[in-house]
Amino acid sequence: MKQVGSVEIPQEAFMAVLQVDNT
């Protein structure tokens, strides 16, 4: 799990964000 501020997001969502950021 990755913590952003005090909000925990699922790994799937985190990976999706990374892919979008890489594009």
mmCIF file of N, CA and C in Angstrom:
data_model
loop_
_atom_site.group_PDB
_atom_site.id
_atom_site.type_symbol
_atom_site.label_atom_id
_atom_site.label_comp_id
_atom_site.label_asym_id
_atom_site.label_seq_id
_atom_site.Cartn_x
_atom_site.Cartn_y
_atom_site.Cartn_z
ATOM 1 N N MET A 1 0.835 -1.201 0.000
ATOM 2 C CA MET A 1 0.000 0.000 0.000
ATOM 3 C C MET A 1 0.867 1.248 0.000
ATOM 4 N N LYS A 2 0.444 2.222 -0.747
ATOM 5 C CA LYS A 2 1.170 3.483 -0.804
ATOM 6 C C LYS A 2 0.350 4.556 -0.104
ATOM 7 N N GLN A 3 0.999 5.285 0.809
ATOM 8 C CA GLN A 3 0.265 6.324 1.531
ATOM 9 C C GLN A 3 0.507 7.688 0.900
ATOM 10 N N VAL A 4 -0.577 8.350 0.536
ATOM 11 C CA VAL A 4 -0.492 9.706 0.008
ATOM 12 C C VAL A 4 -1.197 10.615 1.001
ATOM 13 N N GLY A 5 -0.428 11.384 1.748
ATOM 14 C CA GLY A 5 -1.033 12.184 2.811
ATOM 15 C C GLY A 5 -1.563 11.232 3.873
ATOM 16 N N SER A 6 -2.869 11.223 4.091
ATOM 17 C CA SER A 6 -3.448 10.263 5.030
ATOM 18 C C SER A 6 -4.458 9.374 4.309
ATOM 19 N N VAL A 7 -4.318 9.300 2.983
ATOM 20 C CA VAL A 7 -5.240 8.478 2.197
ATOM 21 C C VAL A 7 -4.477 7.288 1.649
ATOM 22 N N GLU A 8 -4.984 6.079 1.935
ATOM 23 C CA GLU A 8 -4.336 4.874 1.426
ATOM 24 C C GLU A 8 -5.018 4.452 0.132
ATOM 25 N N ILE A 9 -4.210 4.220 -0.908
ATOM 26 C CA ILE A 9 -4.784 3.802 -2.186
ATOM 27 C C ILE A 9 -4.315 2.393 -2.510
ATOM 28 N N PRO A 10 -5.142 1.611 -3.201
ATOM 29 C CA PRO A 10 -4.764 0.252 -3.579
ATOM 30 C C PRO A 10 -3.569 0.271 -4.518
ATOM 31 N N GLN A 11 -2.819 -0.840 -4.539
ATOM 32 C CA GLN A 11 -1.642 -0.910 -5.394
ATOM 33 C C GLN A 11 -2.038 -0.790 -6.859
ATOM 34 N N GLU A 12 -3.196 -1.338 -7.215
ATOM 35 C CA GLU A 12 -3.657 -1.262 -8.603
ATOM 36 C C GLU A 12 -3.805 0.184 -9.036
ATOM 37 N N ALA A 13 -4.424 0.986 -8.184
ATOM 38 C CA ALA A 13 -4.626 2.394 -8.510
ATOM 39 C C ALA A 13 -3.277 3.104 -8.607
ATOM 40 N N PHE A 14 -2.371 2.765 -7.691
ATOM 41 C CA PHE A 14 -1.046 3.392 -7.695
ATOM 42 C C PHE A 14 -0.296 3.065 -8.984
ATOM 43 N N MET A 15 -0.352 1.796 -9.391
ATOM 44 C CA MET A 15 0.315 1.377 -10.622
ATOM 45 C C MET A 15 -0.306 2.078 -11.823
ATOM 46 N N ALA A 16 -1.620 2.246 -11.809
ATOM 47 C CA ALA A 16 -2.305 2.934 -12.907
ATOM 48 C C ALA A 16 -1.805 4.373 -13.007
ATOM 49 N N VAL A 17 -1.652 5.018 -11.861
ATOM 50 C CA VAL A 17 -1.155 6.399 -11.849
ATOM 51 C C VAL A 17 0.264 6.450 -12.405
ATOM 52 N N LEU A 18 1.083 5.470 -12.029
ATOM 53 C CA LEU A 18 2.458 5.440 -12.519
ATOM 54 C C LEU A 18 2.479 5.282 -14.028
ATOM 55 N N GLN A 19 1.636 4.400 -14.556
ATOM 56 C CA GLN A 19 1.601 4.170 -16.000
ATOM 57 C C GLN A 19 1.170 5.439 -16.724
ATOM 58 N N VAL A 20 0.167 6.123 -16.180
ATOM 59 C CA VAL A 20 -0.307 7.360 -16.801
ATOM 60 C C VAL A 20 0.790 8.416 -16.760
ATOM 61 N N ASP A 21 1.525 8.462 -15.647
ATOM 62 C CA ASP A 21 2.581 9.457 -15.492
ATOM 63 C C ASP A 21 3.729 9.172 -16.453
ATOM 64 N N ASN A 22 3.984 7.890 -16.702
ATOM 65 C CA ASN A 22 5.077 7.509 -17.593
ATOM 66 C C ASN A 22 4.745 7.805 -19.047
ATOM 67 N N THR A 23 3.480 7.785 -19.367
ATOM 68 C CA THR A 23 3.071 7.978 -20.764
ATOM 69 C C THR A 23 3.347 9.410 -21.189
#
